[in-house]
PDB file of C-alpha atoms and ligand atoms in Angstrom:
ATOM      1  CA  MET A   1     281.291 333.430  83.153  1.00  0.00           C
ATOM      2  CA  ALA A   2     283.434 331.561  80.618  1.00  0.00           C
ATOM      3  CA  ALA A   3     285.269 328.380  81.537  1.00  0.00           C
ATOM      4  CA  SER A   4     288.945 329.179  81.830  1.00  0.00           C
ATOM      5  CA  PRO A   5     291.466 327.090  79.885  1.00  0.00           C
ATOM      6  CA  GLY A   6     292.547 325.825  83.318  1.00  0.00           C
ATOM      7  CA  LYS A   7     289.103 324.420  83.852  1.00  0.00           C
ATOM      8  CA  ARG A   8     289.190 322.632  80.532  1.00  0.00           C
ATOM      9  CA  ASN A   9     292.617 321.129  81.185  1.00  0.00           C
ATOM     10  CA  GLY A  10     291.555 319.963  84.630  1.00  0.00           C
ATOM     11  CA  ASN A  11     288.489 318.444  83.090  1.00  0.00           C
ATOM     12  CA  GLU A  12     290.381 316.584  80.393  1.00  0.00           C
ATOM     13  CA  ARG A  13     292.632 315.009  82.995  1.00  0.00           C
ATOM     14  CA  ALA A  14     289.709 313.690  85.029  1.00  0.00           C
ATOM     15  CA  GLU A  15     288.554 310.149  84.541  1.00  0.00           C
ATOM     16  CA  MET A  16     285.064 310.082  83.004  1.00  0.00           C
ATOM     17  CA  LYS A  17     282.582 307.879  84.823  1.00  0.00           C
ATOM     18  CA  TYR A  18     279.540 309.373  83.105  1.00  0.00           C
ATOM     19  CA  PRO A  19     278.601 309.452  79.411  1.00  0.00           C
ATOM     20  CA  TRP A  20     278.214 313.258  79.333  1.00  0.00           C
ATOM     21  CA  LYS A  21     280.936 315.843  78.702  1.00  0.00           C
ATOM     22  CA  VAL A  22     278.699 318.839  79.381  1.00  0.00           C
ATOM     23  CA  ALA A  23     275.728 318.890  81.752  1.00  0.00           C
ATOM     24  CA  TRP A  24     273.434 321.899  82.073  1.00  0.00           C
ATOM     25  CA  ILE A  25     271.581 321.888  85.387  1.00  0.00           C
ATOM     26  CA  THR A  26     268.775 324.252  86.394  1.00  0.00           C
ATOM     27  CA  GLY A  27     268.064 324.548  90.110  1.00  0.00           C
ATOM     28  CA  ALA A  28     271.777 323.891  90.527  1.00  0.00           C
ATOM     29  CA  SER A  29     272.093 326.099  93.612  1.00  0.00           C
ATOM     30  CA  GLY A  30     269.490 323.937  95.369  1.00  0.00           C
ATOM     31  CA  ALA A  31     269.943 320.885  97.561  1.00  0.00           C
ATOM     32  CA  ILE A  32     269.409 317.946  95.196  1.00  0.00           C
ATOM     33  CA  CYS A  33     270.696 319.455  91.951  1.00  0.00           C
ATOM     34  CA  GLY A  34     273.636 321.075  93.735  1.00  0.00           C
ATOM     35  CA  GLU A  35     274.632 317.656  95.039  1.00  0.00           C
ATOM     36  CA  ILE A  36     274.267 316.177  91.552  1.00  0.00           C
ATOM     37  CA  ALA A  37     276.338 319.034  90.092  1.00  0.00           C
ATOM     38  CA  ARG A  38     279.167 318.395  92.565  1.00  0.00           C
ATOM     39  CA  ARG A  39     279.160 314.643  91.924  1.00  0.00           C
ATOM     40  CA  LEU A  40     279.235 315.100  88.146  1.00  0.00           C
ATOM     41  CA  ALA A  41     281.989 317.702  88.392  1.00  0.00           C
ATOM     42  CA  ASP A  42     284.035 315.385  90.623  1.00  0.00           C
ATOM     43  CA  GLN A  43     284.005 312.864  87.794  1.00  0.00           C
ATOM     44  CA  GLY A  44     285.132 315.339  85.142  1.00  0.00           C
ATOM     45  CA  VAL A  45     281.801 316.404  83.668  1.00  0.00           C
ATOM     46  CA  ARG A  46     281.722 320.127  82.805  1.00  0.00           C
ATOM     47  CA  VAL A  47     278.712 321.423  84.692  1.00  0.00           C
ATOM     48  CA  ALA A  48     276.861 324.574  83.664  1.00  0.00           C
ATOM     49  CA  ALA A  49     275.024 325.586  86.826  1.00  0.00           C
ATOM     50  CA  THR A  50     271.896 327.685  86.416  1.00  0.00           C
ATOM     51  CA  ALA A  51     269.747 329.387  89.043  1.00  0.00           C
ATOM     52  CA  ARG A  52     268.999 333.036  89.721  1.00  0.00           C
ATOM     53  CA  PRO A  53     272.101 335.039  90.649  1.00  0.00           C
ATOM     54  CA  SER A  54     273.052 334.349  94.255  1.00  0.00           C
ATOM     55  CA  GLU A  55     275.953 333.697  96.589  1.00  0.00           C
ATOM     56  CA  ARG A  56     274.855 330.040  96.721  1.00  0.00           C
ATOM     57  CA  LEU A  57     275.319 329.735  92.969  1.00  0.00           C
ATOM     58  CA  GLU A  58     278.698 331.462  93.098  1.00  0.00           C
ATOM     59  CA  ALA A  59     279.783 329.225  95.993  1.00  0.00           C
ATOM     60  CA  LEU A  60     278.834 326.147  93.986  1.00  0.00           C
ATOM     61  CA  ALA A  61     280.864 327.344  91.003  1.00  0.00           C
ATOM     62  CA  ALA A  62     283.810 328.134  93.288  1.00  0.00           C
ATOM     63  CA  SER A  63     283.687 324.607  94.743  1.00  0.00           C
ATOM     64  CA  SER A  64     284.994 322.927  91.579  1.00  0.00           C
ATOM     65  CA  PRO A  65     286.989 323.926  88.498  1.00  0.00           C
ATOM     66  CA  ASN A  66     284.460 321.914  86.489  1.00  0.00           C
ATOM     67  CA  ILE A  67     281.437 323.970  87.573  1.00  0.00           C
ATOM     68  CA  THR A  68     280.632 327.272  85.872  1.00  0.00           C
ATOM     69  CA  ALA A  69     277.745 329.509  86.897  1.00  0.00           C
ATOM     70  CA  PHE A  70     275.340 330.539  84.156  1.00  0.00           C
ATOM     71  CA  PRO A  71     272.787 332.579  86.109  1.00  0.00           C
ATOM     72  CA  ALA A  72     269.278 332.815  84.628  1.00  0.00           C
ATOM     73  CA  ASP A  73     265.637 332.862  85.677  1.00  0.00           C
ATOM     74  CA  VAL A  74     263.895 329.755  84.310  1.00  0.00           C
ATOM     75  CA  LEU A  75     260.645 331.728  84.120  1.00  0.00           C
ATOM     76  CA  ASP A  76     262.160 333.974  81.443  1.00  0.00           C
ATOM     77  CA  ALA A  77     261.945 331.802  78.310  1.00  0.00           C
ATOM     78  CA  ALA A  78     264.074 334.087  76.137  1.00  0.00           C
ATOM     79  CA  ALA A  79     266.758 334.487  78.802  1.00  0.00           C
ATOM     80  CA  LEU A  80     266.872 330.723  79.327  1.00  0.00           C
ATOM     81  CA  LYS A  81     267.303 330.131  75.583  1.00  0.00           C
ATOM     82  CA  ALA A  82     270.138 332.643  75.562  1.00  0.00           C
ATOM     83  CA  CYS A  83     271.615 330.921  78.609  1.00  0.00           C
ATOM     84  CA  ALA A  84     271.615 327.487  76.911  1.00  0.00           C
ATOM     85  CA  ALA A  85     273.198 329.003  73.800  1.00  0.00           C
ATOM     86  CA  LYS A  86     275.893 330.609  75.983  1.00  0.00           C
ATOM     87  CA  VAL A  87     276.582 327.270  77.673  1.00  0.00           C
ATOM     88  CA  GLU A  88     277.039 325.610  74.277  1.00  0.00           C
ATOM     89  CA  ALA A  89     279.258 328.437  73.013  1.00  0.00           C
ATOM     90  CA  GLU A  90     281.487 328.360  76.091  1.00  0.00           C
ATOM     91  CA  LEU A  91     281.535 324.705  77.163  1.00  0.00           C
ATOM     92  CA  GLY A  92     280.401 322.766  74.081  1.00  0.00           C
ATOM     93  CA  PRO A  93     277.212 320.890  73.163  1.00  0.00           C
ATOM     94  CA  ILE A  94     274.904 320.151  76.089  1.00  0.00           C
ATOM     95  CA  ASP A  95     274.865 316.353  76.466  1.00  0.00           C
ATOM     96  CA  LEU A  96     272.639 316.332  79.550  1.00  0.00           C
ATOM     97  CA  ALA A  97     270.038 318.963  80.435  1.00  0.00           C
ATOM     98  CA  LEU A  98     268.809 318.310  83.975  1.00  0.00           C
ATOM     99  CA  LEU A  99     265.828 320.549  84.645  1.00  0.00           C
ATOM    100  CA  GLY A 100     265.500 320.710  88.402  1.00  0.00           C
ATOM    101  CA  ALA A 101     264.361 324.188  89.470  1.00  0.00           C
ATOM    102  CA  GLY A 102     261.236 323.706  91.550  1.00  0.00           C
ATOM    103  CA  MET A 103     259.333 324.784  94.640  1.00  0.00           C
ATOM    104  CA  TYR A 104     256.663 323.665  97.099  1.00  0.00           C
ATOM    105  CA  VAL A 105     253.942 325.838  98.622  1.00  0.00           C
ATOM    106  CA  PRO A 106     251.522 324.395 101.208  1.00  0.00           C
ATOM    107  CA  PHE A 107     247.927 324.030 100.071  1.00  0.00           C
ATOM    108  CA  ASP A 108     245.309 324.755 102.759  1.00  0.00           C
ATOM    109  CA  ILE A 109     241.707 324.312 101.627  1.00  0.00           C
ATOM    110  CA  ARG A 110     240.537 326.807 104.282  1.00  0.00           C
ATOM    111  CA  ALA A 111     242.876 329.564 103.088  1.00  0.00           C
ATOM    112  CA  ILE A 112     243.758 328.830  99.516  1.00  0.00           C
ATOM    113  CA  ASP A 113     246.920 330.648  98.482  1.00  0.00           C
ATOM    114  CA  ALA A 114     246.044 331.226  94.829  1.00  0.00           C
ATOM    115  CA  GLU A 115     249.177 333.271  94.243  1.00  0.00           C
ATOM    116  CA  GLY A 116     251.344 330.503  95.741  1.00  0.00           C
ATOM    117  CA  PHE A 117     249.557 327.969  93.533  1.00  0.00           C
ATOM    118  CA  ARG A 118     250.270 330.053  90.434  1.00  0.00           C
ATOM    119  CA  ARG A 119     253.933 330.534  91.375  1.00  0.00           C
ATOM    120  CA  THR A 120     254.303 326.785  91.940  1.00  0.00           C
ATOM    121  CA  MET A 121     252.689 325.935  88.617  1.00  0.00           C
ATOM    122  CA  ALA A 122     254.814 328.549  86.842  1.00  0.00           C
ATOM    123  CA  LEU A 123     258.140 327.399  88.269  1.00  0.00           C
ATOM    124  CA  ASN A 124     257.517 323.647  88.270  1.00  0.00           C
ATOM    125  CA  VAL A 125     255.815 323.457  84.864  1.00  0.00           C
ATOM    126  CA  ASP A 126     256.723 326.544  82.793  1.00  0.00           C
ATOM    127  CA  GLY A 127     260.258 326.462  84.211  1.00  0.00           C
ATOM    128  CA  VAL A 128     260.697 322.898  82.939  1.00  0.00           C
ATOM    129  CA  LEU A 129     259.067 323.674  79.604  1.00  0.00           C
ATOM    130  CA  ASN A 130     261.334 326.702  79.118  1.00  0.00           C
ATOM    131  CA  GLY A 131     264.346 324.482  79.818  1.00  0.00           C
ATOM    132  CA  VAL A 132     263.166 321.899  77.296  1.00  0.00           C
ATOM    133  CA  ALA A 133     262.546 324.637  74.708  1.00  0.00           C
ATOM    134  CA  ALA A 134     266.045 325.997  75.319  1.00  0.00           C
ATOM    135  CA  ALA A 135     267.983 322.720  75.133  1.00  0.00           C
ATOM    136  CA  LEU A 136     265.983 320.461  72.834  1.00  0.00           C
ATOM    137  CA  PRO A 137     266.313 322.112  69.365  1.00  0.00           C
ATOM    138  CA  ALA A 138     270.124 321.761  69.291  1.00  0.00           C
ATOM    139  CA  MET A 139     269.842 318.192  70.615  1.00  0.00           C
ATOM    140  CA  LEU A 140     267.387 317.327  67.839  1.00  0.00           C
ATOM    141  CA  ASP A 141     269.742 318.856  65.248  1.00  0.00           C
ATOM    142  CA  ARG A 142     272.591 316.737  66.593  1.00  0.00           C
ATOM    143  CA  HIS A 143     270.441 313.597  67.031  1.00  0.00           C
ATOM    144  CA  ALA A 144     272.000 313.338  70.456  1.00  0.00           C
ATOM    145  CA  GLY A 145     271.437 314.492  74.000  1.00  0.00           C
ATOM    146  CA  HIS A 146     269.578 313.622  77.168  1.00  0.00           C
ATOM    147  CA  LEU A 147     266.798 315.575  78.858  1.00  0.00           C
ATOM    148  CA  ALA A 148     266.216 314.772  82.528  1.00  0.00           C
ATOM    149  CA  ILE A 149     263.183 316.324  84.190  1.00  0.00           C
ATOM    150  CA  MET A 150     262.599 316.542  87.935  1.00  0.00           C
ATOM    151  CA  GLY A 151     259.076 315.437  88.787  1.00  0.00           C
ATOM    152  CA  SER A 152     257.925 313.923  92.076  1.00  0.00           C
ATOM    153  CA  LEU A 153     256.154 310.754  93.150  1.00  0.00           C
ATOM    154  CA  PHE A 154     253.463 313.084  94.486  1.00  0.00           C
ATOM    155  CA  GLY A 155     252.534 313.862  90.896  1.00  0.00           C
ATOM    156  CA  TYR A 156     250.971 310.396  90.739  1.00  0.00           C
ATOM    157  CA  ALA A 157     248.256 310.840  93.353  1.00  0.00           C
ATOM    158  CA  GLY A 158     246.324 313.637  95.001  1.00  0.00           C
ATOM    159  CA  TRP A 159     247.368 314.123  98.625  1.00  0.00           C
ATOM    160  CA  PRO A 160     246.113 316.366 101.452  1.00  0.00           C
ATOM    161  CA  GLY A 161     248.145 319.588 101.626  1.00  0.00           C
ATOM    162  CA  ASN A 162     249.639 318.963  98.203  1.00  0.00           C
ATOM    163  CA  GLY A 163     247.070 320.585  95.909  1.00  0.00           C
ATOM    164  CA  GLY A 164     249.523 322.955  94.226  1.00  0.00           C
ATOM    165  CA  TYR A 165     252.738 320.944  94.214  1.00  0.00           C
ATOM    166  CA  GLY A 166     250.966 317.698  93.262  1.00  0.00           C
ATOM    167  CA  ALA A 167     249.095 319.390  90.421  1.00  0.00           C
ATOM    168  CA  SER A 168     252.329 320.859  89.052  1.00  0.00           C
ATOM    169  CA  LYS A 169     254.151 317.537  89.209  1.00  0.00           C
ATOM    170  CA  ALA A 170     251.203 315.701  87.618  1.00  0.00           C
ATOM    171  CA  ALA A 171     251.539 318.158  84.729  1.00  0.00           C
ATOM    172  CA  VAL A 172     255.279 317.432  84.538  1.00  0.00           C
ATOM    173  CA  ILE A 173     254.627 313.668  84.445  1.00  0.00           C
ATOM    174  CA  ASN A 174     252.134 314.118  81.603  1.00  0.00           C
ATOM    175  CA  LEU A 175     254.522 316.446  79.736  1.00  0.00           C
ATOM    176  CA  ALA A 176     257.322 313.889  80.081  1.00  0.00           C
ATOM    177  CA  GLU A 177     255.075 311.140  78.669  1.00  0.00           C
ATOM    178  CA  SER A 178     254.210 313.263  75.635  1.00  0.00           C
ATOM    179  CA  LEU A 179     257.850 314.181  75.045  1.00  0.00           C
ATOM    180  CA  LYS A 180     258.999 310.587  75.407  1.00  0.00           C
ATOM    181  CA  LEU A 181     256.508 309.409  72.784  1.00  0.00           C
ATOM    182  CA  GLU A 182     257.567 312.147  70.354  1.00  0.00           C
ATOM    183  CA  LEU A 183     261.294 311.751  70.898  1.00  0.00           C
ATOM    184  CA  ARG A 184     261.324 308.145  69.698  1.00  0.00           C
ATOM    185  CA  GLY A 185     263.935 307.765  66.953  1.00  0.00           C
ATOM    186  CA  SER A 186     265.285 311.294  67.491  1.00  0.00           C
ATOM    187  CA  GLY A 187     268.464 310.219  69.270  1.00  0.00           C
ATOM    188  CA  VAL A 188     267.459 312.346  72.262  1.00  0.00           C
ATOM    189  CA  GLY A 189     266.798 310.526  75.524  1.00  0.00           C
ATOM    190  CA  LEU A 190     264.294 311.585  78.149  1.00  0.00           C
ATOM    191  CA  THR A 191     264.277 310.620  81.798  1.00  0.00           C
ATOM    192  CA  LEU A 192     261.646 311.594  84.333  1.00  0.00           C
ATOM    193  CA  ILE A 193     263.047 311.673  87.865  1.00  0.00           C
ATOM    194  CA  ASN A 194     260.434 311.082  90.555  1.00  0.00           C
ATOM    195  CA  PRO A 195     261.832 311.011  94.102  1.00  0.00           C
ATOM    196  CA  GLY A 196     259.759 310.778  97.269  1.00  0.00           C
ATOM    197  CA  PHE A 197     260.560 312.998 100.268  1.00  0.00           C
ATOM    198  CA  VAL A 198     264.071 314.398 100.373  1.00  0.00           C
ATOM    199  CA  ASP A 199     265.300 316.377 103.363  1.00  0.00           C
ATOM    200  CA  THR A 200     265.806 319.806 101.719  1.00  0.00           C
ATOM    201  CA  PRO A 201     264.726 323.433 102.281  1.00  0.00           C
ATOM    202  CA  LEU A 202     262.032 322.954  99.615  1.00  0.00           C
ATOM    203  CA  ASN A 203     259.699 321.119 102.006  1.00  0.00           C
ATOM    204  CA  ALA A 204     260.807 322.792 105.258  1.00  0.00           C
ATOM    205  CA  SER A 205     257.221 323.972 105.822  1.00  0.00           C
ATOM    206  CA  TYR A 206     255.901 320.374 105.566  1.00  0.00           C
ATOM    207  CA  ASP A 207     255.074 318.649 108.876  1.00  0.00           C
ATOM    208  CA  PRO A 208     258.151 316.431 109.562  1.00  0.00           C
ATOM    209  CA  LYS A 209     255.920 313.667 111.029  1.00  0.00           C
ATOM    210  CA  LYS A 210     254.202 313.393 107.656  1.00  0.00           C
ATOM    211  CA  LYS A 211     257.390 312.924 105.634  1.00  0.00           C
ATOM    212  CA  LEU A 212     257.533 309.146 105.337  1.00  0.00           C
ATOM    213  CA  PHE A 213     260.662 307.384 104.050  1.00  0.00           C
ATOM    214  CA  VAL A 214     262.492 310.706 103.885  1.00  0.00           C
ATOM    215  CA  MET A 215     265.997 310.486 102.426  1.00  0.00           C
ATOM    216  CA  SER A 216     269.049 312.737 102.401  1.00  0.00           C
ATOM    217  CA  LYS A 217     270.009 314.804  99.363  1.00  0.00           C
ATOM    218  CA  GLU A 218     273.198 312.724  99.117  1.00  0.00           C
ATOM    219  CA  ARG A 219     271.257 309.463  98.894  1.00  0.00           C
ATOM    220  CA  CYS A 220     268.840 311.018  96.419  1.00  0.00           C
ATOM    221  CA  ALA A 221     271.655 312.279  94.167  1.00  0.00           C
ATOM    222  CA  ARG A 222     273.429 308.918  94.339  1.00  0.00           C
ATOM    223  CA  LYS A 223     270.251 307.014  93.382  1.00  0.00           C
ATOM    224  CA  ILE A 224     269.661 309.340  90.439  1.00  0.00           C
ATOM    225  CA  LEU A 225     273.229 309.181  89.150  1.00  0.00           C
ATOM    226  CA  GLU A 226     273.393 305.394  89.487  1.00  0.00           C
ATOM    227  CA  ARG A 227     270.622 305.037  86.926  1.00  0.00           C
ATOM    228  CA  LEU A 228     270.621 308.172  84.776  1.00  0.00           C
ATOM    229  CA  PRO A 229     273.488 307.115  82.445  1.00  0.00           C
ATOM    230  CA  LYS A 230     271.326 304.185  81.212  1.00  0.00           C
ATOM    231  CA  ARG A 231     268.700 306.692  80.008  1.00  0.00           C
ATOM    232  CA  PRO A 232     265.659 304.944  81.534  1.00  0.00           C
ATOM    233  CA  TYR A 233     262.290 306.595  81.008  1.00  0.00           C
ATOM    234  CA  GLU A 234     261.760 306.920  84.757  1.00  0.00           C
ATOM    235  CA  ILE A 235     263.798 306.906  87.956  1.00  0.00           C
ATOM    236  CA  ALA A 236     261.359 306.588  90.872  1.00  0.00           C
ATOM    237  CA  PHE A 237     262.253 305.930  94.502  1.00  0.00           C
ATOM    238  CA  PRO A 238     262.012 304.949  97.319  1.00  0.00           C
ATOM    239  CA  PRO A 239     260.349 301.787  96.008  1.00  0.00           C
ATOM    240  CA  GLN A 240     257.733 301.496  98.803  1.00  0.00           C
ATOM    241  CA  VAL A 241     256.431 305.012  98.110  1.00  0.00           C
ATOM    242  CA  ALA A 242     256.609 304.572  94.340  1.00  0.00           C
ATOM    243  CA  LEU A 243     254.656 301.310  94.495  1.00  0.00           C
ATOM    244  CA  PHE A 244     252.024 302.746  96.830  1.00  0.00           C
ATOM    245  CA  LEU A 245     251.395 305.957  94.888  1.00  0.00           C
ATOM    246  CA  LYS A 246     251.427 304.283  91.474  1.00  0.00           C
ATOM    247  CA  THR A 247     248.996 301.642  92.750  1.00  0.00           C
ATOM    248  CA  VAL A 248     246.758 304.385  94.108  1.00  0.00           C
ATOM    249  CA  ARG A 249     246.889 306.071  90.689  1.00  0.00           C
ATOM    250  CA  ASN A 250     245.720 302.922  88.911  1.00  0.00           C
ATOM    251  CA  LEU A 251     242.965 301.799  91.280  1.00  0.00           C
ATOM    252  CA  PRO A 252     239.313 302.771  90.795  1.00  0.00           C
ATOM    253  CA  ARG A 253     238.699 305.956  92.800  1.00  0.00           C
ATOM    254  CA  ALA A 254     236.088 304.151  94.938  1.00  0.00           C
ATOM    255  CA  VAL A 255     238.991 302.051  96.228  1.00  0.00           C
ATOM    256  CA  SER A 256     241.874 304.552  96.081  1.00  0.00           C
ATOM    257  CA  PHE A 257     240.279 307.294  98.213  1.00  0.00           C
ATOM    258  CA  PRO A 258     239.496 304.994 101.182  1.00  0.00           C
ATOM    259  CA  LEU A 259     242.937 303.404 100.796  1.00  0.00           C
ATOM    260  CA  VAL A 260     244.713 306.776 100.996  1.00  0.00           C
ATOM    261  CA  ARG A 261     242.574 307.827 103.994  1.00  0.00           C
ATOM    262  CA  TRP A 262     243.359 304.522 105.737  1.00  0.00           C
ATOM    263  CA  PHE A 263     247.082 304.901 104.958  1.00  0.00           C
ATOM    264  CA  ILE A 264     247.195 308.435 106.349  1.00  0.00           C
ATOM    265  CA  LYS A 265     245.389 307.351 109.526  1.00  0.00           C
ATOM    266  CA  ALA A 266     247.582 304.282 109.993  1.00  0.00           C
ATOM    267  CA  THR A 267     250.930 305.992 109.376  1.00  0.00           C
ATOM    268  CA  GLY A 268     250.306 309.616 110.382  1.00  0.00           C
ATOM    269  CA  ALA A 269     251.491 310.670 106.913  1.00  0.00           C
TER     270      ALA A 269
HETATM  271  N1  LIG B   1     262.879 317.932  98.260  1.00  0.00           N
HETATM  272  C1  LIG B   1     262.034 316.959  97.951  1.00  0.00           C
HETATM  273  O1  LIG B   1     261.449 316.285  98.832  1.00  0.00           O
HETATM  274  C2  LIG B   1     261.751 316.645  96.512  1.00  0.00           C
HETATM  275  C3  LIG B   1     261.082 315.446  96.210  1.00  0.00           C
HETATM  276  C4  LIG B   1     260.790 315.153  94.883  1.00  0.00           C
HETATM  277  C5  LIG B   1     261.147 316.029  93.886  1.00  0.00           C
HETATM  278  N2  LIG B   1     261.791 317.178  94.207  1.00  0.00           N
HETATM  279  C6  LIG B   1     262.119 318.103  93.108  1.00  0.00           C
HETATM  280  O2  LIG B   1     263.515 318.205  92.974  1.00  0.00           O
HETATM  281  C7  LIG B   1     263.856 319.530  92.516  1.00  0.00           C
HETATM  282  C8  LIG B   1     264.880 320.135  93.461  1.00  0.00           C
HETATM  283  O3  LIG B   1     264.332 320.159  94.771  1.00  0.00           O
HETATM  284  P1  LIG B   1     265.163 320.621  96.057  1.00  0.00           P
HETATM  285  O4  LIG B   1     264.492 320.022  97.214  1.00  0.00           O
HETATM  286  O5  LIG B   1     266.598 320.396  95.826  1.00  0.00           O
HETATM  287  O6  LIG B   1     264.839 322.190  96.042  1.00  0.00           O
HETATM  288  P2  LIG B   1     265.655 323.468  96.555  1.00  0.00           P
HETATM  289  O7  LIG B   1     266.821 323.097  97.397  1.00  0.00           O
HETATM  290  O8  LIG B   1     264.629 324.383  97.147  1.00  0.00           O
HETATM  291  O9  LIG B   1     266.209 324.095  95.194  1.00  0.00           O
HETATM  292  C9  LIG B   1     265.371 324.737  94.293  1.00  0.00           C
HETATM  293  C10 LIG B   1     266.222 325.308  93.183  1.00  0.00           C
HETATM  294  O10 LIG B   1     265.379 325.959  92.219  1.00  0.00           O
HETATM  295  C11 LIG B   1     265.982 327.229  91.913  1.00  0.00           C
HETATM  296  N3  LIG B   1     265.003 328.193  91.452  1.00  0.00           N
HETATM  297  C12 LIG B   1     263.888 328.619  92.094  1.00  0.00           C
HETATM  298  N4  LIG B   1     263.265 329.533  91.357  1.00  0.00           N
HETATM  299  C13 LIG B   1     264.001 329.710  90.220  1.00  0.00           C
HETATM  300  C14 LIG B   1     263.881 330.525  89.072  1.00  0.00           C
HETATM  301  N5  LIG B   1     262.843 331.349  88.904  1.00  0.00           N
HETATM  302  N6  LIG B   1     264.838 330.439  88.117  1.00  0.00           N
HETATM  303  C15 LIG B   1     265.899 329.609  88.272  1.00  0.00           C
HETATM  304  N7  LIG B   1     266.056 328.793  89.322  1.00  0.00           N
HETATM  305  C16 LIG B   1     265.117 328.856  90.290  1.00  0.00           C
HETATM  306  C17 LIG B   1     266.605 327.644  93.237  1.00  0.00           C
HETATM  307  O11 LIG B   1     267.584 328.658  93.071  1.00  0.00           O
HETATM  308  P3  LIG B   1     267.303 330.220  93.308  1.00  0.00           P
HETATM  309  O12 LIG B   1     266.101 330.347  94.192  1.00  0.00           O
HETATM  310  O13 LIG B   1     268.561 330.690  93.944  1.00  0.00           O
HETATM  311  O14 LIG B   1     267.105 330.791  91.948  1.00  0.00           O
HETATM  312  C18 LIG B   1     267.239 326.352  93.666  1.00  0.00           C
HETATM  313  O15 LIG B   1     268.452 326.192  92.971  1.00  0.00           O
HETATM  314  C19 LIG B   1     262.539 320.312  92.441  1.00  0.00           C
HETATM  315  O16 LIG B   1     262.047 320.257  91.124  1.00  0.00           O
HETATM  316  C20 LIG B   1     261.636 319.516  93.369  1.00  0.00           C
HETATM  317  O17 LIG B   1     260.267 319.668  93.062  1.00  0.00           O
HETATM  318  C21 LIG B   1     262.120 317.510  95.483  1.00  0.00           C
END
């Protein structure tokens, strides 16, 4: 759906708090990215909201004159490329591509859900890669732009019940590191966003007693948007969880495994 002239005029009147004119967001119909989309739109950023066609996506677009729905499946690389091109044709160059489509499937070692594992890897890894492939070439040509990739702190350390999700987010963290190294001097920024637990439908199947330091989607979106304009390599929070999981990552395994087991016993996580 094209942005109407009314949308553009409304946008031009708005005071810009963020350094982006156009933000393309995948997973925009979801909890965290939907909240980010609304906050950006409130400040005059033109938001191109991508998810599969749904009433949720339409409702998001209807909530602000600065949000336009660009439905696409992130698993379809060609369709996602066409989607990014359509965003640029209709709204202008993508300044920020926030790649947030993702999912969680429980991992039970006694009944391994191989299909769920594959779907998680496909959405969380291929979905991000397809988004990068769709947005990055034009950014490189312009020597400008900002890629922001949704990872998770649980990509830093193996965790019981997290075999699929953790593996996918570990891949995303590694992908982000490779991209960051290669993007040096290109004018294109890259930020890896690694939250801890956020209260959203994504982890509804996760035992609530095990979600330590869980935060609301509003708090999560605020934390991300406070820091994202500065284009840091990583935005990781809450700090207690980030420190613990990154420490676990860097310790010798003979120390990290007992530490994680002790932590789980002590906290019920
Ligand atoms: N919630 C947490 O605790 C947490 C913590 C750390 C990181 N994260 C990450 O943050 C991101 C957002 O999480 P959330 O909790 O906000 O999830 P969510 O509410 O479940 O939203 C997921 C989004 O992904 C979209 N999506 C799923 N499959 C898609 C596909 N094939 N093509 C296009 N879009 C697709 C969904 O839209 P449709 O299904 O309508 O297409 C929805 O917009 C994810 O990457 C997640 O891993 C979440």
